[in-house]
């Protein structure tokens, strides 16, 4: 446990240092991340004349370096890590801070009475330690000094330091109310002529089971919870990085640097390199988040990700890649049609509509505990499959071959989308001065 | 051996607009060639065509006798009219990156970037972002990016626009140096006096067609004779109005510039000037490039 905490602290510290120093203005030599990348680039086996992925690799490399140096990446990454850490650390912290235990002073204690108090405490999941008090005055003094939280004066009365309101739902208040009710009932039964033993049995009577015609709603399994978290993560990461793609292509067009680049690089290489670079950054960030979440959950003993289904995690990451591959071409093509922020925003909405549909339907299905028929249909449509298919995997409602069919359909659609997007990009990206309309691009040739 | 960049019969139409209408001319290596023409004449489209940035309806661009393809283009350097650099990228990274895209190793690109930034006197801004630089310095970075891979062909669209005299001298010096080293340099400009000083040859186009081409010397000495005459006390040059065969092309600061047709007699001009007052200047002059240009595009 201590080692785990140490590992997390060291990792968090290292991340902080990297994040803070990576973007030190004009200080490439001071940046460990950039220095590392540079070192790797120069010492790697392919350093020198060779480029592992040709021009596409060079473009992707620039994209990765510049994105990771960027302020947006730092801020978003920091926010995501903090959010994940909060989601994992806060619930156990709240749980441990919950006053679910107390010391109870008992005046005129008897084994039956103590047994009764412990029994009631157990029934409301409240932990107590009993303290014998010689008399009521001493017990009240202990209560005032906060040495005990409650005084049980035989079967006569209960004494608390502050009144317990009816609306107080804390475990301590529930315990006080339950104990008062139980001891009061027992006292009434004794008064009615039952022996102490009989009164105790009656007072502890269990409620009759309530049977329902319909089966009870089962609690969500770990795999389902993981799928739910996975769908949210896919949506957040896709939204962020597709926006980068859209803006990045638009900015290259607006700054006219694209004309210099296309004088030596083919359009499809430039576009593929850009998408690959941003995609790598996205996957690295998502992978780091998942690893950080799993490690932190293990360290703090959080149940949020305990036993997270590896298959669902893998499926979520796979669909994150597939979803990015499909949508990034569309967003890039849209970016090549615009050269101003407002033009980009007007195009982002229709592009995000199918993504929103898939996300909402999948999320609703996952939350309801039973994915609808619509989720099962959307799992085979490439625009919505990145959200619907991981949901079905989490609920165990998809066979491997169905998963494979969906992947194949998504890959085929991605190839088609990529070809169309590259065509649009090539024809639109050098047209400047006004927003280019799609139908103008379809009927024209490159270079205006 | 002189290598030649050949633009052969380039045609490009945008809807109803004819941008290139069978444009043909050669750019020999070892020379700085000025590419001139009024706005909308098709210069930028022609330059883009060299880099495959616009699809041609007809025609071809050839280098060393073979069609220009992506591999050959790697040995070309380009500076577009609308400057293109990543605003947020560091200057050195940017130049190195473009060198790498032209096929250089990372080590060679770094060395060459350092050399060109020093040569263009912006080495002290190597670690700055491009957006933090002045217009003139951005222009130098753009030129460094076009030169970093030691291109065989250099095509520059308005490289001198907006520069101060020091910047012009610096860039002009680099272009002439590159030409002397055997590079083929083509650049467009509307600053005709500068073109006249820097270039060995010019190609003037109008409406997508070549209208004049040749060496600056040949163009300067061709056509009608020019005379510059200054008559003391006469700043308007009214005396020249009645000289047969002579046309006043310009009057500036008391100096009258005359174009003589084949029938004009220079002695008659001198007599007319003397009749107007004391002649302090009377000389035959070269044809200016601006005159060549005007005559070509208004013909």
PDB file of N, CA and C in Angstrom, chain A residues 258-305:
ATOM      1  N   UNK A 258      -0.035  25.812 -45.534  1.00  0.00           N
ATOM      2  CA  UNK A 258      -0.365  24.602 -46.295  1.00  0.00           C
ATOM      3  C   UNK A 258       0.178  24.673 -47.718  1.00  0.00           C
ATOM      4  N   UNK A 259       0.279  25.875 -48.259  1.00  0.00           N
ATOM      5  CA  UNK A 259       0.792  26.007 -49.630  1.00  0.00           C
ATOM      6  C   UNK A 259       2.277  25.632 -49.686  1.00  0.00           C
ATOM      7  N   UNK A 260       3.009  26.017 -48.646  1.00  0.00           N
ATOM      8  CA  UNK A 260       4.427  25.655 -48.583  1.00  0.00           C
ATOM      9  C   UNK A 260       4.573  24.140 -48.426  1.00  0.00           C
ATOM     10  N   UNK A 261       3.731  23.570 -47.584  1.00  0.00           N
ATOM     11  CA  UNK A 261       3.826  22.134 -47.325  1.00  0.00           C
ATOM     12  C   UNK A 261       3.455  21.322 -48.563  1.00  0.00           C
ATOM     13  N   UNK A 262       2.382  21.756 -49.223  1.00  0.00           N
ATOM     14  CA  UNK A 262       1.918  20.978 -50.378  1.00  0.00           C
ATOM     15  C   UNK A 262       2.841  21.132 -51.582  1.00  0.00           C
ATOM     16  N   UNK A 263       3.775  22.069 -51.506  1.00  0.00           N
ATOM     17  CA  UNK A 263       4.758  22.185 -52.587  1.00  0.00           C
ATOM     18  C   UNK A 263       5.740  21.021 -52.546  1.00  0.00           C
ATOM     19  N   UNK A 264       5.771  20.303 -51.433  1.00  0.00           N
ATOM     20  CA  UNK A 264       6.702  19.173 -51.351  1.00  0.00           C
ATOM     21  C   UNK A 264       6.061  17.883 -50.853  1.00  0.00           C
ATOM     22  N   UNK A 265       4.894  17.986 -50.213  1.00  0.00           N
ATOM     23  CA  UNK A 265       4.228  16.806 -49.669  1.00  0.00           C
ATOM     24  C   UNK A 265       2.885  16.629 -50.379  1.00  0.00           C
ATOM     25  N   UNK A 266       2.542  15.385 -50.674  1.00  0.00           N
ATOM     26  CA  UNK A 266       1.239  15.157 -51.313  1.00  0.00           C
ATOM     27  C   UNK A 266       0.118  15.419 -50.299  1.00  0.00           C
ATOM     28  N   UNK A 267      -1.033  15.906 -50.776  1.00  0.00           N
ATOM     29  CA  UNK A 267      -2.117  16.240 -49.840  1.00  0.00           C
ATOM     30  C   UNK A 267      -2.505  15.091 -48.923  1.00  0.00           C
ATOM     31  N   UNK A 268      -2.572  13.889 -49.479  1.00  0.00           N
ATOM     32  CA  UNK A 268      -3.013  12.768 -48.652  1.00  0.00           C
ATOM     33  C   UNK A 268      -1.967  12.453 -47.579  1.00  0.00           C
ATOM     34  N   UNK A 269      -0.681  12.676 -47.888  1.00  0.00           N
ATOM     35  CA  UNK A 269       0.368  12.460 -46.877  1.00  0.00           C
ATOM     36  C   UNK A 269       0.265  13.490 -45.759  1.00  0.00           C
ATOM     37  N   UNK A 270       0.037  14.727 -46.170  1.00  0.00           N
ATOM     38  CA  UNK A 270      -0.068  15.802 -45.182  1.00  0.00           C
ATOM     39  C   UNK A 270      -1.261  15.563 -44.254  1.00  0.00           C
ATOM     40  N   UNK A 271      -2.374  15.199 -44.874  1.00  0.00           N
ATOM     41  CA  UNK A 271      -3.589  14.987 -44.089  1.00  0.00           C
ATOM     42  C   UNK A 271      -3.444  13.766 -43.183  1.00  0.00           C
ATOM     43  N   UNK A 272      -2.936  12.674 -43.763  1.00  0.00           N
ATOM     44  CA  UNK A 272      -2.782  11.447 -42.968  1.00  0.00           C
ATOM     45  C   UNK A 272      -1.807  11.677 -41.813  1.00  0.00           C
ATOM     46  N   UNK A 273      -0.728  12.414 -42.070  1.00  0.00           N
ATOM     47  CA  UNK A 273       0.246  12.679 -41.014  1.00  0.00           C
ATOM     48  C   UNK A 273      -0.370  13.477 -39.887  1.00  0.00           C
ATOM     49  N   UNK A 274      -1.166  14.452 -40.258  1.00  0.00           N
ATOM     50  CA  UNK A 274      -1.809  15.295 -39.244  1.00  0.00           C
ATOM     51  C   UNK A 274      -2.746  14.441 -38.380  1.00  0.00           C
ATOM     52  N   UNK A 275      -3.563  13.652 -39.043  1.00  0.00           N
ATOM     53  CA  UNK A 275      -4.533  12.837 -38.299  1.00  0.00           C
ATOM     54  C   UNK A 275      -3.814  11.792 -37.451  1.00  0.00           C
ATOM     55  N   UNK A 276      -2.752  11.222 -37.998  1.00  0.00           N
ATOM     56  CA  UNK A 276      -1.991  10.226 -37.235  1.00  0.00           C
ATOM     57  C   UNK A 276      -1.371  10.866 -35.993  1.00  0.00           C
ATOM     58  N   UNK A 277      -0.780  12.049 -36.177  1.00  0.00           N
ATOM     59  CA  UNK A 277      -0.136  12.724 -35.053  1.00  0.00           C
ATOM     60  C   UNK A 277      -1.125  13.052 -33.947  1.00  0.00           C
ATOM     61  N   UNK A 278      -2.232  13.655 -34.324  1.00  0.00           N
ATOM     62  CA  UNK A 278      -3.243  14.005 -33.314  1.00  0.00           C
ATOM     63  C   UNK A 278      -3.801  12.731 -32.687  1.00  0.00           C
ATOM     64  N   UNK A 279      -3.985  11.701 -33.516  1.00  0.00           N
ATOM     65  CA  UNK A 279      -4.504  10.432 -33.005  1.00  0.00           C
ATOM     66  C   UNK A 279      -3.568   9.815 -31.979  1.00  0.00           C
ATOM     67  N   UNK A 280      -2.273   9.869 -32.248  1.00  0.00           N
ATOM     68  CA  UNK A 280      -1.303   9.308 -31.296  1.00  0.00           C
ATOM     69  C   UNK A 280      -1.373  10.064 -29.969  1.00  0.00           C
ATOM     70  N   UNK A 281      -1.455  11.388 -30.059  1.00  0.00           N
ATOM     71  CA  UNK A 281      -1.561  12.188 -28.827  1.00  0.00           C
ATOM     72  C   UNK A 281      -2.825  11.799 -28.057  1.00  0.00           C
ATOM     73  N   UNK A 282      -3.912  11.626 -28.800  1.00  0.00           N
ATOM     74  CA  UNK A 282      -5.190  11.256 -28.157  1.00  0.00           C
ATOM     75  C   UNK A 282      -5.073   9.907 -27.464  1.00  0.00           C
ATOM     76  N   UNK A 283      -4.488   8.940 -28.169  1.00  0.00           N
ATOM     77  CA  UNK A 283      -4.402   7.593 -27.592  1.00  0.00           C
ATOM     78  C   UNK A 283      -3.442   7.559 -26.402  1.00  0.00           C
ATOM     79  N   UNK A 284      -2.359   8.314 -26.511  1.00  0.00           N
ATOM     80  CA  UNK A 284      -1.421   8.377 -25.383  1.00  0.00           C
ATOM     81  C   UNK A 284      -2.118   8.973 -24.163  1.00  0.00           C
ATOM     82  N   UNK A 285      -2.864  10.037 -24.414  1.00  0.00           N
ATOM     83  CA  UNK A 285      -3.568  10.670 -23.290  1.00  0.00           C
ATOM     84  C   UNK A 285      -4.612   9.720 -22.694  1.00  0.00           C
ATOM     85  N   UNK A 286      -5.394   9.076 -23.571  1.00  0.00           N
ATOM     86  CA  UNK A 286      -6.427   8.160 -23.080  1.00  0.00           C
ATOM     87  C   UNK A 286      -5.794   6.987 -22.342  1.00  0.00           C
ATOM     88  N   UNK A 287      -4.727   6.426 -22.922  1.00  0.00           N
ATOM     89  CA  UNK A 287      -4.049   5.299 -22.287  1.00  0.00           C
ATOM     90  C   UNK A 287      -3.481   5.690 -20.929  1.00  0.00           C
ATOM     91  N   UNK A 288      -2.866   6.875 -20.876  1.00  0.00           N
ATOM     92  CA  UNK A 288      -2.294   7.339 -19.609  1.00  0.00           C
ATOM     93  C   UNK A 288      -3.392   7.538 -18.565  1.00  0.00           C
ATOM     94  N   UNK A 289      -4.528   8.064 -19.018  1.00  0.00           N
ATOM     95  CA  UNK A 289      -5.646   8.284 -18.089  1.00  0.00           C
ATOM     96  C   UNK A 289      -6.150   6.955 -17.524  1.00  0.00           C
ATOM     97  N   UNK A 290      -6.298   5.976 -18.411  1.00  0.00           N
ATOM     98  CA  UNK A 290      -6.797   4.670 -17.969  1.00  0.00           C
ATOM     99  C   UNK A 290      -5.808   4.043 -16.981  1.00  0.00           C
ATOM    100  N   UNK A 291      -4.514   4.086 -17.354  1.00  0.00           N
ATOM    101  CA  UNK A 291      -3.499   3.487 -16.478  1.00  0.00           C
ATOM    102  C   UNK A 291      -3.465   4.202 -15.126  1.00  0.00           C
ATOM    103  N   UNK A 292      -3.528   5.531 -15.181  1.00  0.00           N
ATOM    104  CA  UNK A 292      -3.521   6.325 -13.951  1.00  0.00           C
ATOM    105  C   UNK A 292      -4.740   5.982 -13.090  1.00  0.00           C
ATOM    106  N   UNK A 293      -5.898   5.870 -13.731  1.00  0.00           N
ATOM    107  CA  UNK A 293      -7.132   5.584 -12.989  1.00  0.00           C
ATOM    108  C   UNK A 293      -7.057   4.213 -12.325  1.00  0.00           C
ATOM    109  N   UNK A 294      -6.581   3.217 -13.074  1.00  0.00           N
ATOM    110  CA  UNK A 294      -6.520   1.868 -12.515  1.00  0.00           C
ATOM    111  C   UNK A 294      -5.525   1.810 -11.346  1.00  0.00           C
ATOM    112  N   UNK A 295      -4.384   2.466 -11.548  1.00  0.00           N
ATOM    113  CA  UNK A 295      -3.353   2.456 -10.498  1.00  0.00           C
ATOM    114  C   UNK A 295      -3.839   3.183  -9.243  1.00  0.00           C
ATOM    115  N   UNK A 296      -4.425   4.348  -9.464  1.00  0.00           N
ATOM    116  CA  UNK A 296      -4.897   5.144  -8.326  1.00  0.00           C
ATOM    117  C   UNK A 296      -6.021   4.427  -7.585  1.00  0.00           C
ATOM    118  N   UNK A 297      -6.922   3.811  -8.344  1.00  0.00           N
ATOM    119  CA  UNK A 297      -8.035   3.092  -7.713  1.00  0.00           C
ATOM    120  C   UNK A 297      -7.506   1.961  -6.843  1.00  0.00           C
ATOM    121  N   UNK A 298      -6.463   1.313  -7.342  1.00  0.00           N
ATOM    122  CA  UNK A 298      -5.877   0.225  -6.577  1.00  0.00           C
ATOM    123  C   UNK A 298      -5.213   0.746  -5.299  1.00  0.00           C
ATOM    124  N   UNK A 299      -4.537   1.872  -5.435  1.00  0.00           N
ATOM    125  CA  UNK A 299      -3.805   2.438  -4.295  1.00  0.00           C
ATOM    126  C   UNK A 299      -4.752   2.907  -3.187  1.00  0.00           C
ATOM    127  N   UNK A 300      -5.798   3.615  -3.579  1.00  0.00           N
ATOM    128  CA  UNK A 300      -6.704   4.172  -2.553  1.00  0.00           C
ATOM    129  C   UNK A 300      -7.812   3.200  -2.185  1.00  0.00           C
ATOM    130  N   UNK A 301      -7.808   2.044  -2.834  1.00  0.00           N
ATOM    131  CA  UNK A 301      -8.824   1.050  -2.515  1.00  0.00           C
ATOM    132  C   UNK A 301     -10.203   1.430  -2.979  1.00  0.00           C
ATOM    133  N   UNK A 302     -10.262   2.191  -4.071  1.00  0.00           N
ATOM    134  CA  UNK A 302     -11.569   2.602  -4.581  1.00  0.00           C
ATOM    135  C   UNK A 302     -12.264   1.434  -5.249  1.00  0.00           C
ATOM    136  N   UNK A 303     -13.569   1.385  -5.092  1.00  0.00           N
ATOM    137  CA  UNK A 303     -14.338   0.326  -5.749  1.00  0.00           C
ATOM    138  C   UNK A 303     -14.825   0.761  -7.127  1.00  0.00           C
ATOM    139  N   UNK A 304     -14.526   2.022  -7.483  1.00  0.00           N
ATOM    140  CA  UNK A 304     -15.048   2.542  -8.751  1.00  0.00           C
ATOM    141  C   UNK A 304     -14.596   1.680  -9.928  1.00  0.00           C
ATOM    142  N   UNK A 305     -13.318   1.305  -9.914  1.00  0.00           N
ATOM    143  CA  UNK A 305     -12.791   0.530 -11.037  1.00  0.00           C
ATOM    144  C   UNK A 305     -12.317  -0.850 -10.590  1.00  0.00           C
TER     145      UNK A 305
END
